[in-house]
mmCIF file of C-alpha atoms and ligand atoms in Angstrom:
data_model
loop_
_atom_site.group_PDB
_atom_site.id
_atom_site.type_symbol
_atom_site.label_atom_id
_atom_site.label_comp_id
_atom_site.label_asym_id
_atom_site.label_seq_id
_atom_site.Cartn_x
_atom_site.Cartn_y
_atom_site.Cartn_z
ATOM 1 C CA MET A 1 73.535 233.082 101.646
ATOM 2 C CA GLY A 2 74.408 231.145 98.532
ATOM 3 C CA ILE A 3 73.917 230.462 94.846
ATOM 4 C CA HIS A 4 70.328 230.356 93.546
ATOM 5 C CA PRO A 5 70.553 227.153 91.423
ATOM 6 C CA THR A 6 67.548 227.772 89.150
ATOM 7 C CA ARG A 7 68.471 231.366 88.383
ATOM 8 C CA PHE A 8 72.103 230.370 87.770
ATOM 9 C CA LEU A 9 71.343 227.432 85.445
ATOM 10 C CA ARG A 10 68.801 229.516 83.520
ATOM 11 C CA SER A 11 71.450 232.192 82.998
ATOM 12 C CA ILE A 12 73.843 229.624 81.527
ATOM 13 C CA ASP A 13 71.061 228.542 79.142
ATOM 14 C CA ALA A 14 70.282 232.150 78.223
ATOM 15 C CA LEU A 15 73.887 232.956 77.261
ATOM 16 C CA ALA A 16 74.136 229.673 75.287
ATOM 17 C CA VAL A 17 71.299 230.868 73.016
ATOM 18 C CA ILE A 18 73.593 233.597 71.669
ATOM 19 C CA GLY A 19 75.600 232.115 68.786
ATOM 20 C CA ARG A 20 73.775 228.792 69.102
ATOM 21 C CA ARG A 21 74.482 226.194 66.427
ATOM 22 C CA PRO A 22 71.995 223.667 65.038
ATOM 23 C CA ASP A 23 74.010 220.829 66.633
ATOM 24 C CA GLY A 24 73.489 222.293 70.113
ATOM 25 C CA GLY A 25 76.924 223.886 70.273
ATOM 26 C CA VAL A 26 77.823 227.557 70.488
ATOM 27 C CA GLU A 27 80.003 229.785 68.283
ATOM 28 C CA ARG A 28 81.078 233.260 69.365
ATOM 29 C CA LEU A 29 84.440 233.876 67.712
ATOM 30 C CA ALA A 30 86.332 236.817 69.226
ATOM 31 C CA PHE A 31 85.435 240.285 67.867
ATOM 32 C CA SER A 32 82.501 238.891 65.833
ATOM 33 C CA PRO A 33 78.909 240.169 66.060
ATOM 34 C CA ALA A 34 77.998 237.025 68.047
ATOM 35 C CA ASP A 35 80.807 237.761 70.526
ATOM 36 C CA LYS A 36 79.450 241.305 70.879
ATOM 37 C CA ALA A 37 75.926 239.989 71.447
ATOM 38 C CA GLY A 38 77.252 237.712 74.203
ATOM 39 C CA ARG A 39 79.012 240.669 75.842
ATOM 40 C CA ASP A 40 75.864 242.791 75.546
ATOM 41 C CA TRP A 41 73.972 240.065 77.411
ATOM 42 C CA VAL A 42 76.607 240.069 80.184
ATOM 43 C CA GLU A 43 76.579 243.873 80.333
ATOM 44 C CA ALA A 44 72.777 243.960 80.628
ATOM 45 C CA ARG A 45 72.966 241.483 83.504
ATOM 46 C CA MET A 46 75.650 243.640 85.151
ATOM 47 C CA ARG A 47 73.319 246.636 84.945
ATOM 48 C CA GLU A 48 70.479 244.656 86.527
ATOM 49 C CA LEU A 49 72.819 243.760 89.369
ATOM 50 C CA GLY A 50 73.743 247.416 89.888
ATOM 51 C CA LEU A 51 77.377 247.069 88.881
ATOM 52 C CA GLU A 52 79.510 249.996 87.712
ATOM 53 C CA ILE A 53 80.421 249.080 84.126
ATOM 54 C CA HIS A 54 83.804 249.543 82.479
ATOM 55 C CA VAL A 55 84.748 248.640 78.909
ATOM 56 C CA ASP A 56 88.355 249.229 77.875
ATOM 57 C CA PRO A 57 89.617 249.994 74.336
ATOM 58 C CA ILE A 58 90.313 246.325 73.532
ATOM 59 C CA GLY A 59 86.821 245.289 74.652
ATOM 60 C CA ASN A 60 87.373 243.729 78.099
ATOM 61 C CA LEU A 61 84.132 244.069 80.061
ATOM 62 C CA LEU A 62 84.231 244.693 83.829
ATOM 63 C CA GLY A 63 81.429 245.294 86.352
ATOM 64 C CA ILE A 64 82.349 246.540 89.828
ATOM 65 C CA ARG A 65 80.324 246.082 93.023
ATOM 66 C CA ALA A 66 81.449 248.674 95.556
ATOM 67 C CA GLY A 67 83.003 247.577 98.828
ATOM 68 C CA ARG A 68 83.183 249.270 102.202
ATOM 69 C CA GLU A 69 86.577 250.568 101.136
ATOM 70 C CA ASP A 70 87.640 251.792 97.725
ATOM 71 C CA GLY A 71 90.592 249.383 97.797
ATOM 72 C CA SER A 72 91.897 246.591 95.591
ATOM 73 C CA ILE A 73 89.251 244.824 93.530
ATOM 74 C CA VAL A 74 88.696 241.105 93.977
ATOM 75 C CA LEU A 75 88.000 239.964 90.415
ATOM 76 C CA MET A 76 86.027 236.911 89.347
ATOM 77 C CA GLY A 77 85.494 235.957 85.732
ATOM 78 C CA SER A 78 86.642 234.226 82.577
ATOM 79 C CA HIS A 79 85.736 234.753 78.911
ATOM 80 C CA THR A 80 82.636 234.629 76.707
ATOM 81 C CA ASP A 81 84.320 234.219 73.309
ATOM 82 C CA THR A 82 84.492 230.636 72.039
ATOM 83 C CA VAL A 83 86.267 228.459 69.491
ATOM 84 C CA ALA A 84 84.348 227.435 66.357
ATOM 85 C CA ALA A 85 81.864 224.641 67.147
ATOM 86 C CA ALA A 86 82.287 225.121 70.881
ATOM 87 C CA GLY A 87 80.327 223.910 73.865
ATOM 88 C CA ARG A 88 78.294 226.099 76.197
ATOM 89 C CA PHE A 89 80.521 225.983 79.303
ATOM 90 C CA ASP A 90 84.127 226.817 78.329
ATOM 91 C CA GLY A 91 84.553 230.396 79.538
ATOM 92 C CA SER A 92 80.852 231.199 79.887
ATOM 93 C CA LEU A 93 80.614 229.213 83.118
ATOM 94 C CA GLY A 94 83.169 231.410 84.888
ATOM 95 C CA VAL A 95 81.479 234.662 83.841
ATOM 96 C CA VAL A 96 77.904 233.560 84.571
ATOM 97 C CA ALA A 97 78.960 232.107 87.946
ATOM 98 C CA ALA A 98 80.644 235.408 88.835
ATOM 99 C CA LEU A 99 77.411 237.247 87.988
ATOM 100 C CA GLU A 100 75.448 234.774 90.104
ATOM 101 C CA ALA A 101 77.883 235.245 93.007
ATOM 102 C CA VAL A 102 77.164 238.988 92.882
ATOM 103 C CA ALA A 103 73.427 238.278 92.746
ATOM 104 C CA ALA A 104 73.825 236.145 95.888
ATOM 105 C CA LEU A 105 75.623 239.017 97.670
ATOM 106 C CA ASN A 106 72.847 241.400 96.603
ATOM 107 C CA ASP A 107 70.159 238.969 97.839
ATOM 108 C CA ALA A 108 71.856 238.786 101.229
ATOM 109 C CA GLY A 109 72.580 242.525 101.398
ATOM 110 C CA VAL A 110 76.234 241.852 102.149
ATOM 111 C CA VAL A 111 78.764 244.648 101.810
ATOM 112 C CA THR A 112 82.300 243.311 101.421
ATOM 113 C CA GLU A 113 85.392 245.138 102.611
ATOM 114 C CA CYS A 114 86.972 245.270 99.115
ATOM 115 C CA PRO A 115 85.114 245.917 95.870
ATOM 116 C CA ILE A 116 84.149 242.809 93.897
ATOM 117 C CA GLY A 117 84.534 242.741 90.112
ATOM 118 C CA VAL A 118 83.088 240.536 87.373
ATOM 119 C CA VAL A 119 85.208 240.400 84.222
ATOM 120 C CA SER A 120 84.800 238.911 80.748
ATOM 121 C CA PHE A 121 88.194 239.017 79.065
ATOM 122 C CA MET A 122 88.490 239.651 75.318
ATOM 123 C CA ASN A 123 89.719 236.976 72.885
ATOM 124 C CA GLU A 124 90.783 234.243 75.277
ATOM 125 C CA GLU A 125 90.599 231.514 72.649
ATOM 126 C CA GLY A 126 92.808 233.091 70.006
ATOM 127 C CA VAL A 127 91.419 230.958 67.161
ATOM 128 C CA ARG A 128 90.462 233.881 64.930
ATOM 129 C CA PHE A 129 93.184 236.299 66.056
ATOM 130 C CA MET A 130 96.417 235.152 67.728
ATOM 131 C CA PRO A 131 97.704 235.325 70.409
ATOM 132 C CA ASP A 132 95.164 233.772 72.762
ATOM 133 C CA MET A 133 94.428 235.292 76.202
ATOM 134 C CA MET A 134 94.706 238.700 74.564
ATOM 135 C CA GLY A 135 92.433 240.580 76.970
ATOM 136 C CA SER A 136 94.440 239.595 80.026
ATOM 137 C CA LEU A 137 97.699 240.242 78.154
ATOM 138 C CA TYR A 138 96.411 243.792 77.597
ATOM 139 C CA VAL A 139 95.428 244.234 81.256
ATOM 140 C CA THR A 140 98.871 243.079 82.389
ATOM 141 C CA GLY A 141 100.652 245.322 79.860
ATOM 142 C CA GLN A 142 102.067 242.431 77.830
ATOM 143 C CA ILE A 143 100.432 243.587 74.599
ATOM 144 C CA ASP A 144 99.632 247.192 73.656
ATOM 145 C CA LEU A 145 96.520 248.433 71.920
ATOM 146 C CA ASP A 146 98.141 249.493 68.623
ATOM 147 C CA THR A 147 99.876 246.135 68.205
ATOM 148 C CA ALA A 148 96.649 244.276 68.983
ATOM 149 C CA ARG A 149 94.562 246.391 66.596
ATOM 150 C CA ARG A 150 96.933 245.671 63.694
ATOM 151 C CA ILE A 151 96.746 241.872 64.100
ATOM 152 C CA VAL A 152 95.270 240.185 61.010
ATOM 153 C CA GLY A 153 92.910 237.269 61.573
ATOM 154 C CA ILE A 154 92.238 234.094 59.631
ATOM 155 C CA ASP A 155 89.596 235.923 57.541
ATOM 156 C CA GLY A 156 92.061 238.670 56.498
ATOM 157 C CA THR A 157 90.496 241.442 58.608
ATOM 158 C CA THR A 158 92.245 243.263 61.438
ATOM 159 C CA ILE A 159 91.195 243.393 65.060
ATOM 160 C CA GLY A 160 90.969 247.189 64.765
ATOM 161 C CA GLU A 161 88.409 246.966 61.938
ATOM 162 C CA ASN A 162 86.338 244.488 63.931
ATOM 163 C CA ILE A 163 86.504 246.548 67.136
ATOM 164 C CA ASP A 164 85.285 249.626 65.253
ATOM 165 C CA ARG A 165 82.654 247.875 63.118
ATOM 166 C CA ASN A 166 81.072 245.886 65.955
ATOM 167 C CA GLY A 167 81.392 248.487 68.700
ATOM 168 C CA PHE A 168 83.669 246.687 71.149
ATOM 169 C CA ALA A 169 85.763 249.631 72.346
ATOM 170 C CA GLY A 170 85.109 251.557 75.533
ATOM 171 C CA ALA A 171 87.082 254.412 77.063
ATOM 172 C CA SER A 172 87.753 252.916 80.496
ATOM 173 C CA ASP A 173 91.310 252.421 81.687
ATOM 174 C CA TRP A 174 90.282 250.117 84.528
ATOM 175 C CA ARG A 175 93.525 248.152 84.285
ATOM 176 C CA GLN A 176 95.191 251.048 86.152
ATOM 177 C CA ARG A 177 93.105 250.275 89.243
ATOM 178 C CA PRO A 178 94.560 248.120 92.026
ATOM 179 C CA ILE A 179 93.578 244.468 91.650
ATOM 180 C CA GLY A 180 93.725 242.394 94.821
ATOM 181 C CA ALA A 181 92.995 238.959 93.394
ATOM 182 C CA TYR A 182 91.643 237.106 90.361
ATOM 183 C CA LEU A 183 89.540 233.959 90.695
ATOM 184 C CA GLU A 184 88.392 231.893 87.729
ATOM 185 C CA LEU A 185 85.914 229.029 87.680
ATOM 186 C CA HIS A 186 86.308 226.811 84.592
ATOM 187 C CA ILE A 187 85.415 223.347 83.394
ATOM 188 C CA GLU A 188 88.372 220.997 83.742
ATOM 189 C CA GLN A 189 88.517 220.107 80.001
ATOM 190 C CA GLY A 190 90.188 216.856 81.050
ATOM 191 C CA PRO A 191 89.210 213.493 82.562
ATOM 192 C CA VAL A 192 90.744 213.623 86.062
ATOM 193 C CA LEU A 193 87.865 214.835 88.263
ATOM 194 C CA GLU A 194 85.298 212.596 86.561
ATOM 195 C CA GLY A 195 87.658 209.620 86.773
ATOM 196 C CA GLU A 196 88.081 210.070 90.523
ATOM 197 C CA ASP A 197 84.427 211.018 91.074
ATOM 198 C CA ARG A 198 85.363 214.354 92.673
ATOM 199 C CA THR A 199 83.361 217.572 92.487
ATOM 200 C CA ILE A 200 85.975 220.333 92.763
ATOM 201 C CA GLY A 201 89.476 220.779 91.394
ATOM 202 C CA VAL A 202 91.522 223.164 93.533
ATOM 203 C CA VAL A 203 93.913 224.429 90.864
ATOM 204 C CA GLU A 204 97.416 225.213 92.083
ATOM 205 C CA GLY A 205 98.888 226.358 88.792
ATOM 206 C CA VAL A 206 99.269 225.848 85.073
ATOM 207 C CA GLN A 207 101.911 223.602 83.567
ATOM 208 C CA GLY A 208 104.545 225.066 81.286
ATOM 209 C CA LEU A 209 104.662 224.472 77.535
ATOM 210 C CA THR A 210 107.335 224.458 74.848
ATOM 211 C CA TRP A 211 106.704 223.949 71.129
ATOM 212 C CA LEU A 212 109.618 223.007 68.874
ATOM 213 C CA GLU A 213 109.932 222.529 65.140
ATOM 214 C CA VAL A 214 112.684 220.226 63.918
ATOM 215 C CA VAL A 215 113.437 220.222 60.176
ATOM 216 C CA PHE A 216 115.621 217.437 58.728
ATOM 217 C CA GLU A 217 117.108 217.949 55.269
ATOM 218 C CA GLY A 218 118.478 215.031 53.250
ATOM 219 C CA LEU A 219 118.399 213.957 49.627
ATOM 220 C CA SER A 220 115.500 212.810 47.452
ATOM 221 C CA ASN A 221 116.261 209.685 45.456
ATOM 222 C CA HIS A 222 114.731 206.621 43.835
ATOM 223 C CA ALA A 223 113.172 204.137 46.268
ATOM 224 C CA GLY A 224 114.094 201.156 44.074
ATOM 225 C CA THR A 225 117.647 201.957 43.015
ATOM 226 C CA THR A 226 119.215 203.614 46.083
ATOM 227 C CA PRO A 227 120.944 201.065 48.358
ATOM 228 C CA MET A 228 119.910 201.352 52.003
ATOM 229 C CA ALA A 229 123.440 202.219 53.146
ATOM 230 C CA LEU A 230 123.663 205.222 50.774
ATOM 231 C CA ARG A 231 120.435 206.996 51.796
ATOM 232 C CA ARG A 232 120.064 210.387 53.443
ATOM 233 C CA ASP A 233 116.445 209.884 54.397
ATOM 234 C CA ALA A 234 114.673 212.758 56.182
ATOM 235 C CA GLY A 235 111.505 210.669 56.476
ATOM 236 C CA TYR A 236 113.336 208.025 58.442
ATOM 237 C CA ALA A 237 114.734 210.706 60.777
ATOM 238 C CA ALA A 238 111.218 212.014 61.462
ATOM 239 C CA GLY A 239 110.132 208.521 62.486
ATOM 240 C CA ALA A 240 113.209 208.025 64.655
ATOM 241 C CA LEU A 241 112.619 211.363 66.413
ATOM 242 C CA THR A 242 108.936 210.549 66.996
ATOM 243 C CA ARG A 243 109.961 207.317 68.688
ATOM 244 C CA SER A 244 112.715 208.962 70.711
ATOM 245 C CA VAL A 245 110.344 211.692 72.011
ATOM 246 C CA ARG A 246 107.907 209.040 73.208
ATOM 247 C CA GLU A 247 110.679 206.983 74.858
ATOM 248 C CA MET A 248 112.107 210.061 76.574
ATOM 249 C CA ALA A 249 108.676 210.886 78.066
ATOM 250 C CA ILE A 250 108.223 207.335 79.329
ATOM 251 C CA ASP A 251 111.754 207.306 80.736
ATOM 252 C CA ARG A 252 111.241 210.636 82.557
ATOM 253 C CA GLY A 253 107.744 209.627 83.675
ATOM 254 C CA GLU A 254 104.650 211.678 84.588
ATOM 255 C CA PRO A 255 103.899 214.543 84.736
ATOM 256 C CA LEU A 256 106.000 215.120 81.579
ATOM 257 C CA ARG A 257 103.886 215.045 78.413
ATOM 258 C CA ALA A 258 105.587 214.924 75.008
ATOM 259 C CA THR A 259 103.842 214.759 71.644
ATOM 260 C CA VAL A 260 104.850 214.707 67.997
ATOM 261 C CA GLY A 261 101.598 215.974 66.533
ATOM 262 C CA SER A 262 102.589 216.900 63.005
ATOM 263 C CA VAL A 263 105.076 215.690 60.383
ATOM 264 C CA HIS A 264 105.349 217.208 56.911
ATOM 265 C CA TRP A 265 107.376 215.262 54.373
ATOM 266 C CA LYS A 266 108.659 216.552 51.054
ATOM 267 C CA PRO A 267 107.961 215.459 48.433
ATOM 268 C CA ASN A 268 105.682 212.967 50.283
ATOM 269 C CA LEU A 269 105.507 210.371 47.509
ATOM 270 C CA ILE A 270 105.376 206.582 47.729
ATOM 271 C CA ASN A 271 108.444 205.810 45.613
ATOM 272 C CA VAL A 272 110.699 208.742 46.579
ATOM 273 C CA ILE A 273 113.035 209.003 49.579
ATOM 274 C CA ALA A 274 111.937 212.135 51.475
ATOM 275 C CA ARG A 275 114.381 215.022 51.129
ATOM 276 C CA GLU A 276 112.802 217.044 53.948
ATOM 277 C CA ALA A 277 110.749 216.345 57.074
ATOM 278 C CA ALA A 278 109.405 219.015 59.433
ATOM 279 C CA VAL A 279 108.473 217.576 62.825
ATOM 280 C CA THR A 280 106.694 219.449 65.652
ATOM 281 C CA VAL A 281 107.235 218.563 69.313
ATOM 282 C CA ASP A 282 104.859 219.683 72.109
ATOM 283 C CA LEU A 283 106.382 219.427 75.609
ATOM 284 C CA ARG A 284 104.552 220.119 78.900
ATOM 285 C CA HIS A 285 105.671 219.993 82.519
ATOM 286 C CA PRO A 286 104.792 221.859 85.747
ATOM 287 C CA THR A 287 108.417 222.864 86.476
ATOM 288 C CA SER A 288 110.757 225.009 84.373
ATOM 289 C CA ALA A 289 113.784 222.811 85.072
ATOM 290 C CA ALA A 290 112.133 219.599 83.875
ATOM 291 C CA LEU A 291 110.696 221.370 80.839
ATOM 292 C CA ALA A 292 114.126 222.731 79.901
ATOM 293 C CA ASP A 293 115.668 219.285 80.445
ATOM 294 C CA ALA A 294 113.096 217.675 78.130
ATOM 295 C CA GLU A 295 113.743 220.319 75.492
ATOM 296 C CA ALA A 296 117.503 219.722 75.705
ATOM 297 C CA ARG A 297 117.000 215.959 75.395
ATOM 298 C CA VAL A 298 114.823 216.341 72.302
ATOM 299 C CA GLU A 299 117.428 218.626 70.714
ATOM 300 C CA ALA A 300 120.309 216.274 71.496
ATOM 301 C CA SER A 301 118.395 213.306 70.180
ATOM 302 C CA ALA A 302 117.403 215.130 66.980
ATOM 303 C CA ARG A 303 121.044 216.134 66.322
ATOM 304 C CA GLU A 304 122.221 212.561 66.916
ATOM 305 C CA ILE A 305 119.645 211.199 64.481
ATOM 306 C CA ALA A 306 120.597 213.802 61.865
ATOM 307 C CA ALA A 307 124.320 213.082 62.220
ATOM 308 C CA ALA A 308 123.849 209.317 61.877
ATOM 309 C CA GLU A 309 121.787 209.755 58.688
ATOM 310 C CA GLY A 310 123.992 212.501 57.197
ATOM 311 C CA LEU A 311 121.235 215.136 57.324
ATOM 312 C CA ARG A 312 121.237 218.873 57.892
ATOM 313 C CA ILE A 313 119.049 219.995 60.756
ATOM 314 C CA ARG A 314 117.272 223.205 61.884
ATOM 315 C CA ILE A 315 115.617 223.471 65.301
ATOM 316 C CA ARG A 316 113.295 226.355 66.128
ATOM 317 C CA ARG A 317 111.434 227.114 69.328
ATOM 318 C CA LEU A 318 107.940 228.202 68.242
ATOM 319 C CA VAL A 319 106.291 228.897 71.614
ATOM 320 C CA HIS A 320 107.343 228.896 75.251
ATOM 321 C CA ALA A 321 105.065 229.532 78.238
ATOM 322 C CA ALA A 322 106.709 229.156 81.637
ATOM 323 C CA PRO A 323 104.835 227.180 84.304
ATOM 324 C CA VAL A 324 102.740 229.302 86.671
ATOM 325 C CA ARG A 325 102.161 228.647 90.386
ATOM 326 C CA PHE A 326 99.037 230.272 91.791
ATOM 327 C CA ASP A 327 98.944 232.190 95.077
ATOM 328 C CA GLU A 328 99.039 229.841 98.085
ATOM 329 C CA LEU A 329 96.732 231.941 100.235
ATOM 330 C CA LEU A 330 94.127 232.283 97.483
ATOM 331 C CA VAL A 331 94.360 228.570 96.616
ATOM 332 C CA GLY A 332 93.758 227.974 100.336
ATOM 333 C CA HIS A 333 90.575 230.090 100.123
ATOM 334 C CA VAL A 334 89.340 227.856 97.274
ATOM 335 C CA GLN A 335 90.120 224.754 99.329
ATOM 336 C CA ALA A 336 88.398 226.179 102.426
ATOM 337 C CA ALA A 337 85.314 227.107 100.407
ATOM 338 C CA ALA A 338 85.097 223.582 98.944
ATOM 339 C CA ASP A 339 85.573 222.023 102.380
ATOM 340 C CA SER A 340 82.964 224.254 104.019
ATOM 341 C CA HIS A 341 80.350 222.850 101.612
ATOM 342 C CA GLY A 342 81.570 219.281 102.078
ATOM 343 C CA PHE A 343 82.482 218.925 98.386
ATOM 344 C CA SER A 344 85.013 216.240 97.493
ATOM 345 C CA SER A 345 88.081 217.865 95.954
ATOM 346 C CA ARG A 346 91.647 217.352 94.813
ATOM 347 C CA ARG A 347 94.604 219.638 94.198
ATOM 348 C CA MET A 348 95.581 219.753 90.530
ATOM 349 C CA LEU A 349 97.323 221.667 87.760
ATOM 350 C CA SER A 350 95.680 222.951 84.622
ATOM 351 C CA GLY A 351 96.761 221.299 81.398
ATOM 352 C CA ALA A 352 95.199 224.076 79.304
ATOM 353 C CA GLY A 353 95.949 227.804 79.216
ATOM 354 C CA HIS A 354 93.712 230.338 80.987
ATOM 355 C CA ASP A 355 93.538 234.091 81.660
ATOM 356 C CA ALA A 356 94.435 233.303 85.307
ATOM 357 C CA GLN A 357 97.983 232.326 84.281
ATOM 358 C CA ILE A 358 98.417 235.698 82.558
ATOM 359 C CA MET A 359 96.837 237.649 85.434
ATOM 360 C CA ALA A 360 99.239 235.877 87.821
ATOM 361 C CA ALA A 361 101.901 238.348 86.628
ATOM 362 C CA ARG A 362 99.772 241.131 88.111
ATOM 363 C CA CYS A 363 97.948 239.831 91.208
ATOM 364 C CA PRO A 364 97.327 236.711 93.323
ATOM 365 C CA CYS A 365 95.327 234.190 91.245
ATOM 366 C CA ALA A 366 93.611 230.842 91.725
ATOM 367 C CA MET A 367 91.194 228.667 89.775
ATOM 368 C CA VAL A 368 88.307 226.310 90.516
ATOM 369 C CA PHE A 369 87.682 223.336 88.209
ATOM 370 C CA VAL A 370 84.514 221.265 87.867
ATOM 371 C CA PRO A 371 84.285 217.905 86.047
ATOM 372 C CA SER A 372 83.951 217.647 82.257
ATOM 373 C CA ARG A 373 82.057 214.542 81.136
ATOM 374 C CA GLY A 374 84.450 212.313 79.222
ATOM 375 C CA GLY A 375 87.069 215.065 79.501
ATOM 376 C CA VAL A 376 85.526 216.580 76.345
ATOM 377 C CA SER A 377 85.826 220.303 75.568
ATOM 378 C CA HIS A 378 85.969 222.617 72.537
ATOM 379 C CA SER A 379 83.058 220.563 71.203
ATOM 380 C CA PRO A 380 79.256 220.813 71.202
ATOM 381 C CA LEU A 381 79.403 217.609 73.313
ATOM 382 C CA GLU A 382 80.982 219.506 76.228
ATOM 383 C CA TYR A 383 78.921 218.713 79.352
ATOM 384 C CA THR A 384 79.098 219.337 83.083
ATOM 385 C CA ALA A 385 76.331 218.102 85.402
ATOM 386 C CA PRO A 386 74.080 220.835 86.897
ATOM 387 C CA GLU A 387 75.038 219.913 90.468
ATOM 388 C CA HIS A 388 78.705 220.332 89.561
ATOM 389 C CA LEU A 389 78.036 223.716 87.954
ATOM 390 C CA VAL A 390 76.275 224.894 91.111
ATOM 391 C CA ALA A 391 79.018 223.477 93.342
ATOM 392 C CA GLY A 392 81.653 225.332 91.322
ATOM 393 C CA ALA A 393 79.741 228.609 91.656
ATOM 394 C CA GLU A 394 79.405 228.107 95.428
ATOM 395 C CA VAL A 395 83.156 227.588 95.753
ATOM 396 C CA LEU A 396 83.856 230.657 93.595
ATOM 397 C CA LEU A 397 81.589 232.753 95.825
ATOM 398 C CA GLY A 398 83.105 231.348 99.022
ATOM 399 C CA ALA A 399 86.667 231.945 97.833
ATOM 400 C CA ALA A 400 85.876 235.488 96.629
ATOM 401 C CA LEU A 401 84.302 236.357 99.984
ATOM 402 C CA ARG A 402 87.327 235.072 101.838
ATOM 403 C CA ALA A 403 89.583 237.140 99.585
ATOM 404 C CA ALA A 404 87.464 240.306 99.676
ATOM 405 C CA ASP A 405 86.392 240.211 103.230
ATOM 406 C CA VAL A 406 88.903 238.615 105.534
ATOM 407 C CA ARG A 407 88.579 241.355 108.120
ATOM 408 C CA THR A 408 84.778 241.533 107.928
ATOM 409 C CA MET A 409 84.505 237.788 108.237
ATOM 410 C CA ARG A 410 86.697 237.769 111.313
ATOM 411 C CA ARG A 411 84.678 240.550 112.874
ATOM 412 C CA GLU A 412 81.444 238.780 112.206
ATOM 413 C CA LYS A 413 82.880 235.353 113.071
ATOM 414 C CA MET A 414 82.453 234.219 109.488
ATOM 415 C CA ASN A 415 78.706 233.854 109.955
ATOM 416 C CA ILE A 416 78.016 235.655 106.710
ATOM 417 C CA ILE A 417 78.978 232.630 104.727
ATOM 418 C CA GLU A 418 77.867 229.847 107.034
HETATM 419 ZN ZN1 ZN B 501 88.210 228.729 78.452
#
């Protein structure tokens, strides 16, 4: 039993036709007609595979394959919405691979102990309507339907209008059902696997993230007449903070990542000392303690810089996502599945956000990564080699079987997957 490579790769191509761009990329923004068309394609495939279909009021799409027992569902999936000018693999890979895994079970006539589910979560990307990972936030009870429906997008329309106009809503309340595990196959979206020439990333968790905004306020004055010693220069403070953030990250060392990605100066003119500078700081680390320490260091440094220059300062935390550790047993199933196929692998953390980190609040989760050429993602240039796509789907299937069928596999000496 295993993945049917031709059928699987053709399915990826078929989904990539929906919302295709002239440059070869794909665009299916959440709650748009193209997003709906992508979901309709997935739903049609679910019907072909004999799955019991559930659509909830926010538009999450789930197909269930019955098990021997009506117990906790082992979910596989990802998302089929995309950013603008996206590639064909981010999200889609995880959903199409889950469908292919079910097709492989059907081919082999295997009945698992637990039901198996294929899910395509709503609005993972969050580029049209924030927050991202909305579908899994809904499933885990972290956002309610009324709040979500009232959210206004970048085009001025609400999610509710788009759900009603494009027919996303279903009546299922499948999130009430017991969920035993969630497994997500995804492209790495980074350079590590390619750089080490490895096929599979066994993902142990997702690093934490903190976004800060630091605003320095000084005094605008003439660039030619104001002596250096008398300046209260917010622009200078922004530069000093940028340097200090970089030095702090180097001093602390990997895996801390610290970035000043945006500085806005007022009035931003060549011959005027800046009266205000708003600086953003993006901090990432796999542990809460180190993330909090980095945040405290940035704050202390910003206050020191402000005091030395005679500036007022405001510091605001814009976003905080705690680090997530995936379930050890489930991560072990991913590792065992990769090993059983002889795929080279490495343990790693995800640098990007995924539905799996949200679902981790609800059930055991793990992820499988496959290499991204050049580490490129969120671009029409996104590419993963066909053999890596197939390998990822095999590992997803193997891990799901181990999670859904531990008792069956023991009884049958694991020969169903060998
Ligand atoms: Zn994604």
